[in-house]
Structures are given as C-alpha cells and as structure tokens.
Amino acid sequence: MTMDMIGPEAETYLSWDGLVQALIDGHRLPRAGIADTFLYRGKDTQLNRAAWIDGLGLLVKTATIFPGNPARGKPTVNGGVCLYGDATGEMEAVIDFHLVTKWKTAGDSLLSARQLARPDSRNILIVGAGTVARSMVEAYRSAFPQAEFTFWNRTPPGAAALAAATGGTATTDLEQAVRQADIIATATMSHEPLVMGDWLKPGTHLDLIGAYRPDMREVDDNALTRARLFVDARATTVDHIGELKDPIARGVISESDVVADFYDLAKGTYDRRGPEEITLAKNGGGAHLDLMTAAYILAAWRGR
C-alpha cells in the first residue's frame, strides 16, 4: 500500500461543500468507535484521540494545547495525524495536523449552521480572533455569501487585525454585537461565560467551539435554557466539556435537553423548527470527525 505524506499544499484541492458532504456521508456509515485520553498539566492539555469507522478506516490524532505558547512565538495547538486503511490496518497517510484540525473544526460548525441557522442570516459575530476565528470566516462565507462579519476579542487589537484582514468590523461592545447577530460563533479559551442569554434575540444561532475542558464555558446558563440544544457528538461533549457537563451536574439542564447530534441527521431531527427559535450547537470535535475529514483530504489529494 502506498503511504501519502500530505501537507498544507493539499488545501488547494479542498472545498467546504465537499467537506460538509463528506461529514454527512460519514455519519451514514456504522457508528464510529472512539477512544479519548486526556492528560492535564496546569493549563496545558494533551489529547490522544482514536477512531474506527467500519468501511472508512482508522485514525489516531494527538493534540497538545499549550496556552502559553504564543508568548514563545509558537502555535497554541500542535500535534500529529495518522490515517490507517480499513481493510488491512496499514498506514495510508500522515496528514498535516493543522490542515486536518482547521477543516474539521470549521466544517463541524459549518454543518451545524447550514442545518440550524436561518438561511437569510446576514450578521455574523465571531467571538475570538485566533486561528479558528479566521477559519470560520472562510467556512461561513461558503454558505452565507452575503454575510457581514463583526469581531470581538478580549484584546481589541486582535479583533481589529482580523477585521482588517477579512473585510469585517471590529467592536469593543460585545453585548450590542450579540444583540444584533443572526449567527454567533465563540472560539475562545474562556473559562467563564462571555455571551449572556439575555442578550440573544429570537432566531439567533450559536456555534460554540472554544470550550474543550470540564472547566471551560463560553455562554451562561440562561443561553442554554433559552436555546434548543444540539451537539456534534453526544459521546464527546456531554460528559467531557464544561459547557454541558457543568450545567447538567447542577440541574440547570438535563442530558435529554440535547435534541440531536450528527448521527440524527438522517432522521431529520437536527433542524430548526421556526424562524424565532434560538438554536445552539456545541462543537466538541472527536476523532471520528477527524477521520472523516482526513479521509476526505486523502481522497481529494489522490484525485488532484
């Protein structure tokens, strides 16, 4: 079996529509087997994620998240991705970690927005100004080409720089920006809620991306109780991420309040019921989504 070494140059052959379709198709296959291991050292995190989807293949992804790295001139998130063939278990590809992570993370929330946001959404607020925030601009523009983007960041120069690079607008008034937004994406490292439920107007859709640890939150309890709740995968969110784990433990919401995950797409239950409904989708990632994304990248690379 030929093994491919795939770097950032593969991005030329990818499209957001193609990835979203690959994610939809991947969730029509047998349910993934997944295993996650989390190691913590203070604020630093190591995630070892593995997935196996019968008919698609196997993947192992290791990610390290070191929030102090920017001060050293290094990326916060690093790691490696290995893709194995389904038939023989032989390694098929080693794929650039940042390529897989960018497309998986943004594609995950793009799929949610395509299912849940109002089609006429025009005002998109991005909370955070890092790598994921920039990726979300690319992804959202593929589905909402007329959208106007507003950026808020804890450090205003970060929002201003991203706005200048993408043709958006920076703001220092988060509450006002939330009140005007049709779609809100949170992509921060926050441990405390930033977006308050009282600020949300009817019809808003939220994509929560940033929180990945049990001690992290990006929205408050009121946002969760006002919204209809969705996740990409129950197995990687409900018991692992503070956005849901914490309020469930305190009885604010229950696990049954999560309406659907991506394995319910075929049932038609991962959807918006009306124009006034507030919808919220928690992007928890998961190696099965990395596997679907990596398989899509490999197929696009080989078909170039």
PDB file of C-alpha atoms in Angstrom:
ATOM      1  CA  MET A   1       0.000   0.000   0.000  1.00  0.00           C
ATOM      2  CA  THR A   2       1.250   3.467  -0.904  1.00  0.00           C
ATOM      3  CA  MET A   3       1.539   5.883   2.012  1.00  0.00           C
ATOM      4  CA  ASP A   4       0.951   9.569   1.348  1.00  0.00           C
ATOM      5  CA  MET A   5       2.613  12.434   3.197  1.00  0.00           C
ATOM      6  CA  ILE A   6       0.123  15.292   2.915  1.00  0.00           C
ATOM      7  CA  GLY A   7       0.997  18.860   3.861  1.00  0.00           C
ATOM      8  CA  PRO A   8      -0.706  22.257   3.716  1.00  0.00           C
ATOM      9  CA  GLU A   9      -0.426  22.299  -0.089  1.00  0.00           C
ATOM     10  CA  ALA A  10      -3.425  19.920  -0.215  1.00  0.00           C
ATOM     11  CA  GLU A  11      -5.726  22.778   0.772  1.00  0.00           C
ATOM     12  CA  THR A  12      -5.865  23.875  -2.871  1.00  0.00           C
ATOM     13  CA  TYR A  13      -7.936  20.778  -3.655  1.00  0.00           C
ATOM     14  CA  LEU A  14     -10.467  21.110  -0.811  1.00  0.00           C
ATOM     15  CA  SER A  15     -13.858  22.807  -0.660  1.00  0.00           C
ATOM     16  CA  TRP A  16     -16.218  23.485   2.227  1.00  0.00           C
ATOM     17  CA  ASP A  17     -19.147  21.972   0.317  1.00  0.00           C
ATOM     18  CA  GLY A  18     -17.094  18.853  -0.332  1.00  0.00           C
ATOM     19  CA  LEU A  19     -16.138  18.503   3.310  1.00  0.00           C
ATOM     20  CA  VAL A  20     -19.675  19.027   4.601  1.00  0.00           C
ATOM     21  CA  GLN A  21     -20.906  16.304   2.250  1.00  0.00           C
ATOM     22  CA  ALA A  22     -18.121  14.013   3.481  1.00  0.00           C
ATOM     23  CA  LEU A  23     -19.244  14.596   7.073  1.00  0.00           C
ATOM     24  CA  ILE A  24     -22.851  13.848   6.168  1.00  0.00           C
ATOM     25  CA  ASP A  25     -21.817  10.683   4.312  1.00  0.00           C
ATOM     26  CA  GLY A  26     -19.570   9.621   7.185  1.00  0.00           C
ATOM     27  CA  HIS A  27     -22.488   9.731   9.597  1.00  0.00           C
ATOM     28  CA  ARG A  28     -24.442   7.363   7.351  1.00  0.00           C
ATOM     29  CA  LEU A  29     -21.805   4.676   7.962  1.00  0.00           C
ATOM     30  CA  PRO A  30     -21.836   2.447  11.061  1.00  0.00           C
ATOM     31  CA  ARG A  31     -21.397   4.422  14.261  1.00  0.00           C
ATOM     32  CA  ALA A  32     -17.740   5.160  14.995  1.00  0.00           C
ATOM     33  CA  GLY A  33     -15.799   3.516  17.743  1.00  0.00           C
ATOM     34  CA  ILE A  34     -13.907   6.239  19.578  1.00  0.00           C
ATOM     35  CA  ALA A  35     -11.471   6.383  22.478  1.00  0.00           C
ATOM     36  CA  ASP A  36     -10.119   9.554  24.041  1.00  0.00           C
ATOM     37  CA  THR A  37      -7.398  10.095  26.597  1.00  0.00           C
ATOM     38  CA  PHE A  38      -6.937  13.481  28.240  1.00  0.00           C
ATOM     39  CA  LEU A  39      -3.851  14.474  30.214  1.00  0.00           C
ATOM     40  CA  TYR A  40      -3.543  17.790  32.046  1.00  0.00           C
ATOM     41  CA  ARG A  41      -0.620  19.752  33.463  1.00  0.00           C
ATOM     42  CA  GLY A  42      -1.913  23.010  34.837  1.00  0.00           C
ATOM     43  CA  LYS A  43      -3.356  24.861  31.861  1.00  0.00           C
ATOM     44  CA  ASP A  44      -1.612  22.564  29.358  1.00  0.00           C
ATOM     45  CA  THR A  45      -3.538  19.668  27.795  1.00  0.00           C
ATOM     46  CA  GLN A  46      -2.686  16.573  25.782  1.00  0.00           C
ATOM     47  CA  LEU A  47      -5.487  14.839  23.893  1.00  0.00           C
ATOM     48  CA  ASN A  48      -4.995  11.435  22.320  1.00  0.00           C
ATOM     49  CA  ARG A  49      -7.954  10.634  20.113  1.00  0.00           C
ATOM     50  CA  ALA A  50      -8.609   7.479  18.121  1.00  0.00           C
ATOM     51  CA  ALA A  51     -11.495   6.461  15.872  1.00  0.00           C
ATOM     52  CA  TRP A  52     -12.516   3.499  13.736  1.00  0.00           C
ATOM     53  CA  ILE A  53     -15.380   3.612  11.268  1.00  0.00           C
ATOM     54  CA  ASP A  54     -16.205   0.352   9.548  1.00  0.00           C
ATOM     55  CA  GLY A  55     -15.917   0.953   5.817  1.00  0.00           C
ATOM     56  CA  LEU A  56     -13.856   4.144   6.146  1.00  0.00           C
ATOM     57  CA  GLY A  57     -10.737   3.397   8.184  1.00  0.00           C
ATOM     58  CA  LEU A  58      -8.916   4.209  11.393  1.00  0.00           C
ATOM     59  CA  LEU A  59      -7.272   7.352  12.699  1.00  0.00           C
ATOM     60  CA  VAL A  60      -5.083   8.365  15.597  1.00  0.00           C
ATOM     61  CA  LYS A  61      -4.671  12.052  16.376  1.00  0.00           C
ATOM     62  CA  THR A  62      -2.563  13.544  19.126  1.00  0.00           C
ATOM     63  CA  ALA A  63      -3.073  17.184  20.036  1.00  0.00           C
ATOM     64  CA  THR A  64      -1.193  19.332  22.526  1.00  0.00           C
ATOM     65  CA  ILE A  65      -2.719  22.608  23.724  1.00  0.00           C
ATOM     66  CA  PHE A  66      -0.266  24.943  25.451  1.00  0.00           C
ATOM     67  CA  PRO A  67      -1.943  28.349  26.045  1.00  0.00           C
ATOM     68  CA  GLY A  68       1.407  29.916  26.937  1.00  0.00           C
ATOM     69  CA  ASN A  69       2.942  29.197  23.541  1.00  0.00           C
ATOM     70  CA  PRO A  70       2.061  32.495  21.816  1.00  0.00           C
ATOM     71  CA  ALA A  71       4.346  34.290  24.259  1.00  0.00           C
ATOM     72  CA  ARG A  72       7.113  31.997  22.960  1.00  0.00           C
ATOM     73  CA  GLY A  73       6.238  32.675  19.354  1.00  0.00           C
ATOM     74  CA  LYS A  74       4.790  29.170  18.972  1.00  0.00           C
ATOM     75  CA  PRO A  75       1.301  27.910  17.995  1.00  0.00           C
ATOM     76  CA  THR A  76      -1.020  27.122  20.909  1.00  0.00           C
ATOM     77  CA  VAL A  77      -2.136  23.834  19.360  1.00  0.00           C
ATOM     78  CA  ASN A  78       0.186  21.220  17.825  1.00  0.00           C
ATOM     79  CA  GLY A  79       0.072  17.513  17.106  1.00  0.00           C
ATOM     80  CA  GLY A  80       0.051  14.753  14.521  1.00  0.00           C
ATOM     81  CA  VAL A  81      -2.474  12.749  12.454  1.00  0.00           C
ATOM     82  CA  CYS A  82      -2.079   9.177  11.181  1.00  0.00           C
ATOM     83  CA  LEU A  83      -4.680   7.570   8.897  1.00  0.00           C
ATOM     84  CA  TYR A  84      -4.928   3.778   8.517  1.00  0.00           C
ATOM     85  CA  GLY A  85      -6.722   1.667   5.916  1.00  0.00           C
ATOM     86  CA  ASP A  86      -9.913  -0.127   6.902  1.00  0.00           C
ATOM     87  CA  ALA A  87      -9.151  -3.420   5.144  1.00  0.00           C
ATOM     88  CA  THR A  88      -5.615  -4.134   6.369  1.00  0.00           C
ATOM     89  CA  GLY A  89      -4.840  -1.555   9.054  1.00  0.00           C
ATOM     90  CA  GLU A  90      -1.793  -0.370   7.115  1.00  0.00           C
ATOM     91  CA  MET A  91      -0.886   3.305   7.379  1.00  0.00           C
ATOM     92  CA  GLU A  92      -2.296   5.176   4.386  1.00  0.00           C
ATOM     93  CA  ALA A  93      -1.281   8.721   5.174  1.00  0.00           C
ATOM     94  CA  VAL A  94       0.384  11.105   7.569  1.00  0.00           C
ATOM     95  CA  ILE A  95      -1.524  14.356   7.208  1.00  0.00           C
ATOM     96  CA  ASP A  96      -0.577  17.813   8.410  1.00  0.00           C
ATOM     97  CA  PHE A  97      -2.146  18.268  11.843  1.00  0.00           C
ATOM     98  CA  HIS A  98      -3.098  21.911  11.331  1.00  0.00           C
ATOM     99  CA  LEU A  99      -4.728  21.160   7.961  1.00  0.00           C
ATOM    100  CA  VAL A 100      -6.954  18.438   9.422  1.00  0.00           C
ATOM    101  CA  THR A 101      -7.776  20.468  12.522  1.00  0.00           C
ATOM    102  CA  LYS A 102      -8.687  23.616  10.584  1.00  0.00           C
ATOM    103  CA  TRP A 103     -11.033  21.855   8.196  1.00  0.00           C
ATOM    104  CA  LYS A 104     -12.548  19.514  10.790  1.00  0.00           C
ATOM    105  CA  THR A 105     -13.214  22.267  13.336  1.00  0.00           C
ATOM    106  CA  ALA A 106     -14.668  24.806  10.926  1.00  0.00           C
ATOM    107  CA  GLY A 107     -16.503  22.166   8.873  1.00  0.00           C
ATOM    108  CA  ASP A 108     -18.133  20.796  12.027  1.00  0.00           C
ATOM    109  CA  SER A 109     -19.695  24.151  12.924  1.00  0.00           C
ATOM    110  CA  LEU A 110     -20.437  24.953   9.292  1.00  0.00           C
ATOM    111  CA  LEU A 111     -22.549  21.804   9.063  1.00  0.00           C
ATOM    112  CA  SER A 112     -24.446  22.887  12.190  1.00  0.00           C
ATOM    113  CA  ALA A 113     -25.012  26.379  10.830  1.00  0.00           C
ATOM    114  CA  ARG A 114     -26.250  25.050   7.498  1.00  0.00           C
ATOM    115  CA  GLN A 115     -28.776  22.908   9.351  1.00  0.00           C
ATOM    116  CA  LEU A 116     -29.803  25.328  12.101  1.00  0.00           C
ATOM    117  CA  ALA A 117     -29.172  28.966  11.180  1.00  0.00           C
ATOM    118  CA  ARG A 118     -31.816  30.892   9.295  1.00  0.00           C
ATOM    119  CA  PRO A 119     -30.946  30.875   5.568  1.00  0.00           C
ATOM    120  CA  ASP A 120     -31.341  34.662   5.467  1.00  0.00           C
ATOM    121  CA  SER A 121     -28.737  35.222   8.201  1.00  0.00           C
ATOM    122  CA  ARG A 122     -26.565  38.239   7.379  1.00  0.00           C
ATOM    123  CA  ASN A 123     -24.938  39.448  10.604  1.00  0.00           C
ATOM    124  CA  ILE A 124     -22.297  37.030  11.885  1.00  0.00           C
ATOM    125  CA  LEU A 125     -20.423  37.720  15.115  1.00  0.00           C
ATOM    126  CA  ILE A 126     -17.144  35.939  15.793  1.00  0.00           C
ATOM    127  CA  VAL A 127     -16.093  35.991  19.456  1.00  0.00           C
ATOM    128  CA  GLY A 128     -12.345  35.474  19.486  1.00  0.00           C
ATOM    129  CA  ALA A 129      -9.701  36.398  16.931  1.00  0.00           C
ATOM    130  CA  GLY A 130      -7.411  33.393  16.660  1.00  0.00           C
ATOM    131  CA  THR A 131      -6.824  30.750  14.014  1.00  0.00           C
ATOM    132  CA  VAL A 132     -10.263  29.148  14.410  1.00  0.00           C
ATOM    133  CA  ALA A 133     -11.992  32.524  14.086  1.00  0.00           C
ATOM    134  CA  ARG A 134     -10.276  33.155  10.752  1.00  0.00           C
ATOM    135  CA  SER A 135     -11.250  29.670   9.537  1.00  0.00           C
ATOM    136  CA  MET A 136     -14.873  30.279  10.454  1.00  0.00           C
ATOM    137  CA  VAL A 137     -14.979  33.345   8.218  1.00  0.00           C
ATOM    138  CA  GLU A 138     -13.929  31.181   5.254  1.00  0.00           C
ATOM    139  CA  ALA A 139     -16.398  28.455   6.149  1.00  0.00           C
ATOM    140  CA  TYR A 140     -19.412  30.689   6.805  1.00  0.00           C
ATOM    141  CA  ARG A 141     -18.861  32.642   3.597  1.00  0.00           C
ATOM    142  CA  SER A 142     -19.337  29.438   1.616  1.00  0.00           C
ATOM    143  CA  ALA A 143     -22.894  29.119   2.954  1.00  0.00           C
ATOM    144  CA  PHE A 144     -23.797  32.761   3.672  1.00  0.00           C
ATOM    145  CA  PRO A 145     -22.044  34.722   0.894  1.00  0.00           C
ATOM    146  CA  GLN A 146     -23.863  37.974   1.716  1.00  0.00           C
ATOM    147  CA  ALA A 147     -22.913  37.887   5.401  1.00  0.00           C
ATOM    148  CA  GLU A 148     -21.232  40.787   7.174  1.00  0.00           C
ATOM    149  CA  PHE A 149     -18.784  39.892   9.941  1.00  0.00           C
ATOM    150  CA  THR A 150     -18.187  41.542  13.290  1.00  0.00           C
ATOM    151  CA  PHE A 151     -15.301  40.546  15.556  1.00  0.00           C
ATOM    152  CA  TRP A 152     -14.888  40.876  19.310  1.00  0.00           C
ATOM    153  CA  ASN A 153     -11.797  39.846  21.223  1.00  0.00           C
ATOM    154  CA  ARG A 154     -10.578  40.314  24.800  1.00  0.00           C
ATOM    155  CA  THR A 155      -7.669  42.287  23.352  1.00  0.00           C
ATOM    156  CA  PRO A 156      -9.187  44.751  20.861  1.00  0.00           C
ATOM    157  CA  PRO A 157      -6.126  44.889  18.558  1.00  0.00           C
ATOM    158  CA  GLY A 158      -6.663  41.204  17.752  1.00  0.00           C
ATOM    159  CA  ALA A 159     -10.224  41.867  16.611  1.00  0.00           C
ATOM    160  CA  ALA A 160      -9.112  44.912  14.627  1.00  0.00           C
ATOM    161  CA  ALA A 161      -6.396  42.946  12.843  1.00  0.00           C
ATOM    162  CA  LEU A 162      -8.771  40.123  11.893  1.00  0.00           C
ATOM    163  CA  ALA A 163     -11.397  42.600  10.721  1.00  0.00           C
ATOM    164  CA  ALA A 164      -8.841  44.341   8.527  1.00  0.00           C
ATOM    165  CA  ALA A 165      -7.676  41.032   7.063  1.00  0.00           C
ATOM    166  CA  THR A 166     -11.178  39.758   6.268  1.00  0.00           C
ATOM    167  CA  GLY A 167     -13.141  42.874   5.415  1.00  0.00           C
ATOM    168  CA  GLY A 168     -15.166  42.792   8.638  1.00  0.00           C
ATOM    169  CA  THR A 169     -15.766  45.204  11.501  1.00  0.00           C
ATOM    170  CA  ALA A 170     -14.233  45.139  14.981  1.00  0.00           C
ATOM    171  CA  THR A 171     -16.195  46.051  18.102  1.00  0.00           C
ATOM    172  CA  THR A 172     -15.484  46.531  21.782  1.00  0.00           C
ATOM    173  CA  ASP A 173     -19.171  46.274  22.763  1.00  0.00           C
ATOM    174  CA  LEU A 174     -19.873  42.553  22.996  1.00  0.00           C
ATOM    175  CA  GLU A 175     -23.408  42.918  24.328  1.00  0.00           C
ATOM    176  CA  GLN A 176     -24.522  45.166  21.479  1.00  0.00           C
ATOM    177  CA  ALA A 177     -22.885  42.883  18.911  1.00  0.00           C
ATOM    178  CA  VAL A 178     -24.636  39.826  20.344  1.00  0.00           C
ATOM    179  CA  ARG A 179     -27.997  41.616  20.299  1.00  0.00           C
ATOM    180  CA  GLN A 180     -27.611  42.341  16.568  1.00  0.00           C
ATOM    181  CA  ALA A 181     -26.187  38.984  15.441  1.00  0.00           C
ATOM    182  CA  ASP A 182     -28.002  36.313  13.449  1.00  0.00           C
ATOM    183  CA  ILE A 183     -25.151  33.819  13.907  1.00  0.00           C
ATOM    184  CA  ILE A 184     -22.641  33.840  16.762  1.00  0.00           C
ATOM    185  CA  ALA A 185     -19.502  31.715  16.819  1.00  0.00           C
ATOM    186  CA  THR A 186     -17.456  31.556  20.013  1.00  0.00           C
ATOM    187  CA  ALA A 187     -13.846  30.486  19.542  1.00  0.00           C
ATOM    188  CA  THR A 188     -12.056  31.404  22.756  1.00  0.00           C
ATOM    189  CA  MET A 189     -10.097  29.835  25.601  1.00  0.00           C
ATOM    190  CA  SER A 190     -12.520  31.250  28.172  1.00  0.00           C
ATOM    191  CA  HIS A 191     -13.204  29.538  31.485  1.00  0.00           C
ATOM    192  CA  GLU A 192     -16.085  31.901  32.282  1.00  0.00           C
ATOM    193  CA  PRO A 193     -19.183  32.747  30.201  1.00  0.00           C
ATOM    194  CA  LEU A 194     -18.766  35.622  27.761  1.00  0.00           C
ATOM    195  CA  VAL A 195     -22.109  35.547  25.913  1.00  0.00           C
ATOM    196  CA  MET A 196     -25.211  36.031  28.061  1.00  0.00           C
ATOM    197  CA  GLY A 197     -28.559  34.508  27.224  1.00  0.00           C
ATOM    198  CA  ASP A 198     -30.411  37.749  27.992  1.00  0.00           C
ATOM    199  CA  TRP A 199     -28.631  39.353  25.035  1.00  0.00           C
ATOM    200  CA  LEU A 200     -29.864  36.859  22.416  1.00  0.00           C
ATOM    201  CA  LYS A 201     -32.561  37.945  20.005  1.00  0.00           C
ATOM    202  CA  PRO A 202     -35.151  35.454  18.682  1.00  0.00           C
ATOM    203  CA  GLY A 203     -33.896  33.463  15.709  1.00  0.00           C
ATOM    204  CA  THR A 204     -30.215  33.567  16.659  1.00  0.00           C
ATOM    205  CA  HIS A 205     -27.994  30.552  16.046  1.00  0.00           C
ATOM    206  CA  LEU A 206     -24.899  29.928  18.191  1.00  0.00           C
ATOM    207  CA  ASP A 207     -21.915  27.749  17.290  1.00  0.00           C
ATOM    208  CA  LEU A 208     -19.880  27.128  20.435  1.00  0.00           C
ATOM    209  CA  ILE A 209     -16.373  25.994  19.523  1.00  0.00           C
ATOM    210  CA  GLY A 210     -13.815  27.029  22.110  1.00  0.00           C
ATOM    211  CA  ALA A 211     -14.523  25.107  25.326  1.00  0.00           C
ATOM    212  CA  TYR A 212     -12.884  21.666  25.342  1.00  0.00           C
ATOM    213  CA  ARG A 213     -12.214  21.031  29.058  1.00  0.00           C
ATOM    214  CA  PRO A 214     -14.552  20.408  32.013  1.00  0.00           C
ATOM    215  CA  ASP A 215     -13.618  23.811  33.486  1.00  0.00           C
ATOM    216  CA  MET A 216     -14.387  25.891  30.381  1.00  0.00           C
ATOM    217  CA  ARG A 217     -17.541  27.857  29.465  1.00  0.00           C
ATOM    218  CA  GLU A 218     -18.336  30.419  26.752  1.00  0.00           C
ATOM    219  CA  VAL A 219     -22.069  31.081  27.362  1.00  0.00           C
ATOM    220  CA  ASP A 220     -24.086  31.354  30.540  1.00  0.00           C
ATOM    221  CA  ASP A 221     -26.842  29.087  31.865  1.00  0.00           C
ATOM    222  CA  ASN A 222     -29.570  31.349  30.513  1.00  0.00           C
ATOM    223  CA  ALA A 223     -28.318  30.921  26.968  1.00  0.00           C
ATOM    224  CA  LEU A 224     -28.613  27.155  27.368  1.00  0.00           C
ATOM    225  CA  THR A 225     -32.136  27.280  28.806  1.00  0.00           C
ATOM    226  CA  ARG A 226     -33.370  29.698  26.127  1.00  0.00           C
ATOM    227  CA  ALA A 227     -31.983  27.682  23.222  1.00  0.00           C
ATOM    228  CA  ARG A 228     -32.766  24.373  21.578  1.00  0.00           C
ATOM    229  CA  LEU A 229     -29.568  22.378  22.117  1.00  0.00           C
ATOM    230  CA  PHE A 230     -27.558  20.320  19.632  1.00  0.00           C
ATOM    231  CA  VAL A 231     -24.109  18.715  19.667  1.00  0.00           C
ATOM    232  CA  ASP A 232     -21.884  17.182  17.015  1.00  0.00           C
ATOM    233  CA  ALA A 233     -21.489  14.015  19.112  1.00  0.00           C
ATOM    234  CA  ARG A 234     -23.043  13.216  22.475  1.00  0.00           C
ATOM    235  CA  ALA A 235     -20.144  10.888  23.272  1.00  0.00           C
ATOM    236  CA  THR A 236     -17.527  13.660  23.092  1.00  0.00           C
ATOM    237  CA  THR A 237     -19.437  16.559  24.675  1.00  0.00           C
ATOM    238  CA  VAL A 238     -21.975  15.755  27.374  1.00  0.00           C
ATOM    239  CA  ASP A 239     -19.610  14.135  29.880  1.00  0.00           C
ATOM    240  CA  HIS A 240     -16.405  15.932  28.910  1.00  0.00           C
ATOM    241  CA  ILE A 241     -16.945  19.647  28.276  1.00  0.00           C
ATOM    242  CA  GLY A 242     -17.938  22.208  30.893  1.00  0.00           C
ATOM    243  CA  GLU A 243     -20.404  23.929  28.565  1.00  0.00           C
ATOM    244  CA  LEU A 244     -22.764  20.984  29.113  1.00  0.00           C
ATOM    245  CA  LYS A 245     -21.227  18.910  31.922  1.00  0.00           C
ATOM    246  CA  ASP A 246     -21.350  21.713  34.482  1.00  0.00           C
ATOM    247  CA  PRO A 247     -24.991  22.834  33.995  1.00  0.00           C
ATOM    248  CA  ILE A 248     -26.152  19.213  33.767  1.00  0.00           C
ATOM    249  CA  ALA A 249     -24.438  18.430  37.080  1.00  0.00           C
ATOM    250  CA  ARG A 250     -26.188  21.427  38.693  1.00  0.00           C
ATOM    251  CA  GLY A 251     -29.608  20.522  37.276  1.00  0.00           C
ATOM    252  CA  VAL A 252     -29.853  23.627  35.063  1.00  0.00           C
ATOM    253  CA  ILE A 253     -30.412  21.388  32.034  1.00  0.00           C
ATOM    254  CA  SER A 254     -30.577  17.627  31.598  1.00  0.00           C
ATOM    255  CA  GLU A 255     -28.882  15.349  29.108  1.00  0.00           C
ATOM    256  CA  SER A 256     -32.275  14.805  27.477  1.00  0.00           C
ATOM    257  CA  ASP A 257     -32.368  18.507  26.550  1.00  0.00           C
ATOM    258  CA  VAL A 258     -29.795  17.750  23.851  1.00  0.00           C
ATOM    259  CA  VAL A 259     -32.129  17.311  20.888  1.00  0.00           C
ATOM    260  CA  ALA A 260     -29.796  15.629  18.389  1.00  0.00           C
ATOM    261  CA  ASP A 261     -26.262  15.011  17.229  1.00  0.00           C
ATOM    262  CA  PHE A 262     -24.894  14.434  13.730  1.00  0.00           C
ATOM    263  CA  TYR A 263     -25.921  10.776  13.784  1.00  0.00           C
ATOM    264  CA  ASP A 264     -29.517  12.077  13.802  1.00  0.00           C
ATOM    265  CA  LEU A 265     -29.096  13.993  10.529  1.00  0.00           C
ATOM    266  CA  ALA A 266     -30.722  11.181   8.557  1.00  0.00           C
ATOM    267  CA  LYS A 267     -33.750  11.289  10.883  1.00  0.00           C
ATOM    268  CA  GLY A 268     -34.346  14.956  10.105  1.00  0.00           C
ATOM    269  CA  THR A 269     -34.230  15.982  13.780  1.00  0.00           C
ATOM    270  CA  TYR A 270     -31.066  18.098  13.509  1.00  0.00           C
ATOM    271  CA  ASP A 271     -33.029  21.097  12.281  1.00  0.00           C
ATOM    272  CA  ARG A 272     -34.633  24.425  13.072  1.00  0.00           C
ATOM    273  CA  ARG A 273     -38.380  24.379  13.816  1.00  0.00           C
ATOM    274  CA  GLY A 274     -39.183  28.036  13.210  1.00  0.00           C
ATOM    275  CA  PRO A 275     -37.712  31.477  12.470  1.00  0.00           C
ATOM    276  CA  GLU A 276     -37.985  32.718  16.080  1.00  0.00           C
ATOM    277  CA  GLU A 277     -36.257  29.742  17.665  1.00  0.00           C
ATOM    278  CA  ILE A 278     -32.825  30.177  19.245  1.00  0.00           C
ATOM    279  CA  THR A 279     -30.544  27.268  18.367  1.00  0.00           C
ATOM    280  CA  LEU A 280     -27.221  26.343  19.950  1.00  0.00           C
ATOM    281  CA  ALA A 281     -24.742  23.761  18.664  1.00  0.00           C
ATOM    282  CA  LYS A 282     -21.755  22.653  20.737  1.00  0.00           C
ATOM    283  CA  ASN A 283     -18.745  21.688  18.634  1.00  0.00           C
ATOM    284  CA  GLY A 284     -16.843  19.126  20.695  1.00  0.00           C
ATOM    285  CA  GLY A 285     -14.817  17.603  17.890  1.00  0.00           C
ATOM    286  CA  GLY A 286     -13.922  13.953  18.204  1.00  0.00           C
ATOM    287  CA  ALA A 287     -11.583  11.644  16.363  1.00  0.00           C
ATOM    288  CA  HIS A 288     -14.408  10.267  14.214  1.00  0.00           C
ATOM    289  CA  LEU A 289     -14.794  13.747  12.681  1.00  0.00           C
ATOM    290  CA  ASP A 290     -11.029  13.941  12.214  1.00  0.00           C
ATOM    291  CA  LEU A 291     -11.236  10.563  10.474  1.00  0.00           C
ATOM    292  CA  MET A 292     -13.986  11.710   8.110  1.00  0.00           C
ATOM    293  CA  THR A 293     -12.042  14.896   7.377  1.00  0.00           C
ATOM    294  CA  ALA A 294      -8.723  13.095   6.875  1.00  0.00           C
ATOM    295  CA  ALA A 295     -10.340  10.568   4.525  1.00  0.00           C
ATOM    296  CA  TYR A 296     -11.828  13.455   2.525  1.00  0.00           C
ATOM    297  CA  ILE A 297      -8.428  15.180   2.340  1.00  0.00           C
ATOM    298  CA  LEU A 298      -6.713  11.967   1.220  1.00  0.00           C
ATOM    299  CA  ALA A 299      -9.324  11.345  -1.491  1.00  0.00           C
ATOM    300  CA  ALA A 300      -9.057  14.948  -2.730  1.00  0.00           C
ATOM    301  CA  TRP A 301      -5.243  14.737  -2.739  1.00  0.00           C
ATOM    302  CA  ARG A 302      -5.190  11.479  -4.664  1.00  0.00           C
ATOM    303  CA  GLY A 303      -7.780  12.770  -7.130  1.00  0.00           C
ATOM    304  CA  ARG A 304      -5.976  16.056  -7.827  1.00  0.00           C
TER     305      ARG A 304
END
